[in-house]
Amino acid sequence: MPQTSTNRLIHETSPYLLQHAHNPVHWYAWSEEALAQAKLEDKPILLSIGYSSCHWCHVMAHESFEDPMTAEIMNHIFINIKVDREERPDIDAIYMSALQAMTGSGGWPLTAVLTPEGKPFFAGTYFPPDDRFGRPSFQRILLSLSQAWQERRKEVYRSAENITQHLLQLDQQSSQTSLNSPLNAELKEAALKTVERQFDAKYGGFGHEPKFPPHSLLQFLLRQGGQWQEMAFVSLDKMARGGIYDQLAGGFARYSVDERWLVPHFEKMLYDNAQLIQRYSEAYVKSPDVERQGLYQSIVEETLGWLLSEMQAPQGGFYSALDADSEGEEGKYYLWDEDEVEALLGEDAKLAKAYWDISSMGNFEGRNILNVRYKTEAVAARFGLQDITAKLREMKEILLEARAKRIRPGLDDKLLCSWNGLLLSALVSAARYINKGYYYPLALKQAQFLKETFYQKERLWHSSKAGQSKGQGLLEDYAYMGMGFFDLYQLSLEAQHLKLALELAEVIEQHFCDPQGGFFSTPDDGEKLILRPKDNFDSATPSQNATAARLLLKLSHYNGNKTWADKAYKALKPLADILSKQPSGFASWLNLLEDFLKPSQEIIIVGDPNKADTQAMMKLLEKYQLAEVSLGLLSERHDLRSLALFADRQALEGKATAYICENQHCQLPINDLTLFEAHVAGLAS
């Protein structure tokens, strides 16, 4: 029987796979070659899934995959496949579901053992190199699985088939959970009551530690007003002042291990920061509190400043992540000792220690995570100062200069279409609410990068590295990038952005639709895995299924395609019951429910964008920031007459003319600027 004898990861572009390229393990990337080799050699597959900034992935790699004896066992028994979950979220979704079904929990590194056909019969997460704390060693697990494969093959195959069938049944049930439950305002109110019970009024956020930024739930609450907006504001305030936020350079870590947002899991992910830029931008315009507005604006500016200085690729676009570890220690790059701060800041150290909560005891394993426990005014008053803003800026620069001399965390420099699509929406939000003059050109540059890098022959690639785009586009790519271009159109009213969003939505309809409702994560012409996963749950990124449904619904207002609106409704309908019970995990769907409950409103301007009257109307749209209204511009330069929303619209008396509609019923056209502003102000109130 032929034997594999090389580690093939050296030919990959994924930073995570390249981290394992010199292991003594004979790794394959996921491929037809690897699956065929398993069948040829009659070996089970050991599948290891992780990502480059995963701390415990690094630990297991060092303890086991770099160990020659462990590698020898792996090479003898298995065909070993290493997967970057960010490059292949579809594979990760399938085997993470298997892990959760078998163990009741999930996480990375994900270790699964499969038949040569790819069906799982064992799954776990991290395994130590020797027996400890009641957990068997990795080598013991490997040998036990080998024995089962050799001596109880029929039992193994029966187990693998049962698990696979269970996963298929779970997938089918997700489309049939509550077909008879109504989608109405009462459902939303029930969800809000659950949110109220889960809200942590002291520290913000929902539930207990560990706490992840509740991206989609914050968006939903910001749309509600009153006490619900206040829950969002409190959560955003606490995160901004906590250790989860890099108080020196800007940017958020992935989550906090405690309820106070103090101790982060130090990796910084593009998707978190993209979504939080949106939330802080939205909160900035919705908060009536001037102090809060200042805080939210600074968070947006600092976080985008960090992304632009540290995460932007030379060719455009933004890298995926910064590692949690440096010099083999989690968070070492971000921690401070009291004496180090005193040596750097001299007489100002007392002020810095009071503001950033620095002490000799520390707040994390004897060292200090910078966080802001007291408001700036309170700290200033304590030191008898009127304003410490300039002094804080000066101290930040000194500490940042010192920190820059440390060994930096590792960078995952692959470029993902989906995550960069989220960042396009973030740049649009920053341009709309914070500073259009600065962020709008960056949004246009990001849009151009996305088109040039990922869009080819009306289909998308998923990832890019070193100029090489690869991986068939997944639903998350079409949904997030499509929403990004829709958002950009809403801001710019440039027809090309709307047209691209429509093209991406058409691919979603043609290649991702489930006839039973909702959307598969993989295209119908993609690689055939043991099942086609569907993503209903909000994880660290919004449910791609919900995002696709929202995109189709929003665009249906433009092209008049009732089928798209129906598909969005059909995707939402089965989830009605669970929305009120688990709103934190399904908040993207609550945002879709909100879209259905609110009357659809449209404003269409017909006019020459180069003329003063059209520009004046467009400036009023910017002034009143109608994020919930479908906006459109029709001109000779922007020919969109083929779309239902623009059909039969004409300029009156040679002047820029506005059509204001609600639920497909339009008022008389308006070409008087004062009257137009009165109508727009009414929609904004």
CSV table of N, CA, C and O in Angstrom, one decimal, residues 19-72:
chain,number,residue,atom,x,y,z
A,19,GLN,N,1.9,27.9,9.2
A,19,GLN,CA,2.4,27.7,10.6
A,19,GLN,C,2.7,26.3,10.8
A,19,GLN,O,3.6,25.9,11.7
A,20,HIS,N,2.0,25.4,10.1
A,20,HIS,CA,2.2,23.9,10.3
A,20,HIS,C,3.0,23.3,9.2
A,20,HIS,O,3.1,22.0,9.1
A,21,ALA,N,3.5,24.1,8.3
A,21,ALA,CA,4.2,23.5,7.1
A,21,ALA,C,5.4,22.7,7.4
A,21,ALA,O,5.9,22.0,6.5
A,22,HIS,N,6.0,23.0,8.6
A,22,HIS,CA,7.3,22.3,8.9
A,22,HIS,C,7.1,21.3,10.1
A,22,HIS,O,8.1,20.8,10.6
A,23,ASN,N,5.8,21.0,10.4
A,23,ASN,CA,5.6,19.9,11.4
A,23,ASN,C,6.0,18.6,10.8
A,23,ASN,O,6.0,18.4,9.6
A,24,PRO,N,6.5,17.6,11.6
A,24,PRO,CA,6.8,16.3,11.1
A,24,PRO,C,5.5,15.5,10.7
A,24,PRO,O,5.6,14.4,10.2
A,25,VAL,N,4.3,16.1,11.0
A,25,VAL,CA,3.1,15.4,10.5
A,25,VAL,C,3.0,15.6,9.0
A,25,VAL,O,3.3,16.6,8.4
A,26,HIS,N,2.5,14.5,8.3
A,26,HIS,CA,2.4,14.6,6.9
A,26,HIS,C,1.0,15.2,6.5
A,26,HIS,O,0.1,14.5,6.1
A,27,TRP,N,0.9,16.5,6.7
A,27,TRP,CA,-0.3,17.2,6.5
A,27,TRP,C,-0.7,17.3,5.1
A,27,TRP,O,0.2,17.6,4.2
A,28,TYR,N,-2.0,17.2,4.8
A,28,TYR,CA,-2.6,17.7,3.5
A,28,TYR,C,-3.4,18.9,3.9
A,28,TYR,O,-4.0,19.0,5.0
A,29,ALA,N,-3.6,19.8,2.9
A,29,ALA,CA,-4.8,20.7,3.0
A,29,ALA,C,-6.0,19.9,2.5
A,29,ALA,O,-5.9,18.8,1.9
A,30,TRP,N,-7.2,20.4,2.8
A,30,TRP,CA,-8.4,19.7,2.4
A,30,TRP,C,-8.4,19.7,0.8
A,30,TRP,O,-8.3,20.7,0.2
A,31,SER,N,-8.6,18.5,0.3
A,31,SER,CA,-8.5,18.4,-1.2
A,31,SER,C,-9.0,17.1,-1.6
A,31,SER,O,-9.1,16.1,-0.8
A,32,GLU,N,-9.3,17.0,-2.9
A,32,GLU,CA,-9.7,15.7,-3.5
A,32,GLU,C,-8.6,14.7,-3.3
A,32,GLU,O,-8.8,13.5,-3.1
A,33,GLU,N,-7.3,15.2,-3.5
A,33,GLU,CA,-6.2,14.3,-3.3
A,33,GLU,C,-6.1,13.6,-2.0
A,33,GLU,O,-5.9,12.4,-1.9
A,34,ALA,N,-6.4,14.4,-0.9
A,34,ALA,CA,-6.3,13.9,0.4
A,34,ALA,C,-7.4,12.8,0.6
A,34,ALA,O,-7.2,11.7,1.2
A,35,LEU,N,-8.6,13.1,0.2
A,35,LEU,CA,-9.8,12.2,0.4
A,35,LEU,C,-9.5,10.9,-0.4
A,35,LEU,O,-9.8,9.8,0.0
A,36,ALA,N,-9.0,11.1,-1.6
A,36,ALA,CA,-8.7,9.9,-2.5
A,36,ALA,C,-7.6,9.0,-1.8
A,36,ALA,O,-7.6,7.8,-1.9
A,37,GLN,N,-6.6,9.7,-1.2
A,37,GLN,CA,-5.5,8.9,-0.6
A,37,GLN,C,-6.0,8.1,0.6
A,37,GLN,O,-5.6,7.0,0.9
A,38,ALA,N,-7.0,8.7,1.4
A,38,ALA,CA,-7.6,8.0,2.5
A,38,ALA,C,-8.3,6.7,2.0
A,38,ALA,O,-8.1,5.6,2.6
A,39,LYS,N,-9.0,6.8,0.9
A,39,LYS,CA,-9.6,5.6,0.4
A,39,LYS,C,-8.6,4.6,-0.2
A,39,LYS,O,-8.7,3.4,0.0
A,40,LEU,N,-7.6,5.1,-0.8
A,40,LEU,CA,-6.6,4.3,-1.4
A,40,LEU,C,-5.8,3.5,-0.3
A,40,LEU,O,-5.6,2.3,-0.5
A,41,GLU,N,-5.5,4.1,0.8
A,41,GLU,CA,-4.7,3.5,1.9
A,41,GLU,C,-5.6,2.9,2.9
A,41,GLU,O,-5.1,2.3,3.9
A,42,ASP,N,-7.0,3.0,2.7
A,42,ASP,CA,-7.9,2.5,3.7
A,42,ASP,C,-7.6,3.0,5.1
A,42,ASP,O,-7.5,2.2,6.1
A,43,LYS,N,-7.4,4.3,5.2
A,43,LYS,CA,-7.1,4.9,6.5
A,43,LYS,C,-8.2,5.9,6.9
A,43,LYS,O,-8.8,6.6,6.0
A,44,PRO,N,-8.5,6.1,8.2
A,44,PRO,CA,-9.4,7.2,8.6
A,44,PRO,C,-8.6,8.5,8.4
A,44,PRO,O,-7.4,8.6,8.3
A,45,ILE,N,-9.4,9.6,8.4
A,45,ILE,CA,-8.9,10.9,8.3
A,45,ILE,C,-8.9,11.6,9.6
A,45,ILE,O,-9.9,11.6,10.4
A,46,LEU,N,-7.7,12.2,10.0
A,46,LEU,CA,-7.7,13.0,11.2
A,46,LEU,C,-7.7,14.5,10.6
A,46,LEU,O,-6.8,14.9,9.9
A,47,LEU,N,-8.8,15.1,11.0
A,47,LEU,CA,-9.1,16.5,10.5
A,47,LEU,C,-8.8,17.5,11.7
A,47,LEU,O,-9.4,17.3,12.8
A,48,SER,N,-7.9,18.4,11.5
A,48,SER,CA,-7.6,19.4,12.5
A,48,SER,C,-7.9,20.8,12.0
A,48,SER,O,-7.4,21.2,10.9
A,49,ILE,N,-8.8,21.5,12.7
A,49,ILE,CA,-9.3,22.8,12.2
A,49,ILE,C,-9.0,23.8,13.2
A,49,ILE,O,-9.2,23.7,14.4
A,50,GLY,N,-8.4,25.0,12.8
A,50,GLY,CA,-8.1,26.1,13.6
A,50,GLY,C,-7.9,27.3,12.8
A,50,GLY,O,-8.4,27.4,11.7
A,51,TYR,N,-7.3,28.3,13.4
A,51,TYR,CA,-7.0,29.6,12.7
A,51,TYR,C,-5.8,30.2,13.3
A,51,TYR,O,-5.4,29.9,14.4
A,52,SER,N,-5.2,31.2,12.6
A,52,SER,CA,-3.8,31.6,12.9
A,52,SER,C,-3.7,32.3,14.3
A,52,SER,O,-2.7,32.3,14.9
A,53,SER,N,-4.8,33.0,14.7
A,53,SER,CA,-4.7,33.7,16.0
A,53,SER,C,-5.3,33.0,17.2
A,53,SER,O,-5.5,33.6,18.2
A,54,CYS,N,-5.5,31.7,17.0
A,54,CYS,CA,-6.1,30.8,18.1
A,54,CYS,C,-5.0,30.4,19.0
A,54,CYS,O,-4.1,29.6,18.7
A,55,HIS,N,-5.1,30.8,20.3
A,55,HIS,CA,-4.1,30.5,21.3
A,55,HIS,C,-3.9,29.0,21.5
A,55,HIS,O,-2.8,28.5,21.5
A,56,TRP,N,-5.0,28.3,21.8
A,56,TRP,CA,-5.0,26.9,22.1
A,56,TRP,C,-4.6,26.0,20.9
A,56,TRP,O,-4.1,24.9,21.0
A,57,CYS,N,-4.8,26.6,19.7
A,57,CYS,CA,-4.3,25.9,18.5
A,57,CYS,C,-2.8,25.9,18.5
A,57,CYS,O,-2.1,24.9,18.2
A,58,HIS,N,-2.2,27.0,18.9
A,58,HIS,CA,-0.7,27.1,19.0
A,58,HIS,C,-0.2,26.2,20.1
A,58,HIS,O,0.8,25.5,19.9
A,59,VAL,N,-0.9,26.1,21.2
A,59,VAL,CA,-0.5,25.2,22.3
A,59,VAL,C,-0.5,23.8,21.8
A,59,VAL,O,0.5,23.0,22.0
A,60,MET,N,-1.6,23.3,21.2
A,60,MET,CA,-1.6,21.9,20.8
A,60,MET,C,-0.6,21.6,19.7
A,60,MET,O,0.0,20.5,19.6
A,61,ALA,N,-0.4,22.6,18.8
A,61,ALA,CA,0.6,22.4,17.8
A,61,ALA,C,2.0,22.2,18.4
A,61,ALA,O,2.8,21.3,18.0
A,62,HIS,N,2.4,23.0,19.4
A,62,HIS,CA,3.7,22.9,20.0
A,62,HIS,C,3.8,21.6,20.7
A,62,HIS,O,4.8,20.9,20.7
A,63,GLU,N,2.7,21.2,21.5
A,63,GLU,CA,2.8,20.0,22.3
A,63,GLU,C,2.7,18.7,21.5
A,63,GLU,O,3.4,17.7,21.9
A,64,SER,N,2.0,18.7,20.4
A,64,SER,CA,1.7,17.5,19.8
A,64,SER,C,2.1,17.4,18.3
A,64,SER,O,2.8,16.5,17.9
A,65,PHE,N,1.8,18.4,17.5
A,65,PHE,CA,2.1,18.3,16.1
A,65,PHE,C,3.6,18.5,15.8
A,65,PHE,O,4.1,18.1,14.7
A,66,GLU,N,4.3,19.2,16.7
A,66,GLU,CA,5.7,19.4,16.6
A,66,GLU,C,6.5,18.2,17.2
A,66,GLU,O,7.7,18.2,17.1
A,67,ASP,N,5.8,17.3,17.9
A,67,ASP,CA,6.5,16.2,18.6
A,67,ASP,C,6.7,15.0,17.6
A,67,ASP,O,5.7,14.5,17.1
A,68,PRO,N,7.9,14.6,17.4
A,68,PRO,CA,8.2,13.5,16.4
A,68,PRO,C,7.4,12.2,16.7
A,68,PRO,O,6.9,11.5,15.8
A,69,MET,N,7.3,11.9,18.0
A,69,MET,CA,6.7,10.6,18.3
A,69,MET,C,5.2,10.7,18.0
A,69,MET,O,4.6,9.7,17.5
A,70,THR,N,4.5,11.8,18.4
A,70,THR,CA,3.1,11.9,18.1
A,70,THR,C,2.9,12.0,16.6
A,70,THR,O,2.0,11.3,16.1
A,71,ALA,N,3.8,12.7,15.9
A,71,ALA,CA,3.6,12.7,14.4
A,71,ALA,C,3.8,11.4,13.8
A,71,ALA,O,3.1,11.0,12.8
A,72,GLU,N,4.7,10.6,14.3
A,72,GLU,CA,4.9,9.2,13.8
A,72,GLU,C,3.6,8.4,13.9
A,72,GLU,O,3.2,7.7,13.0
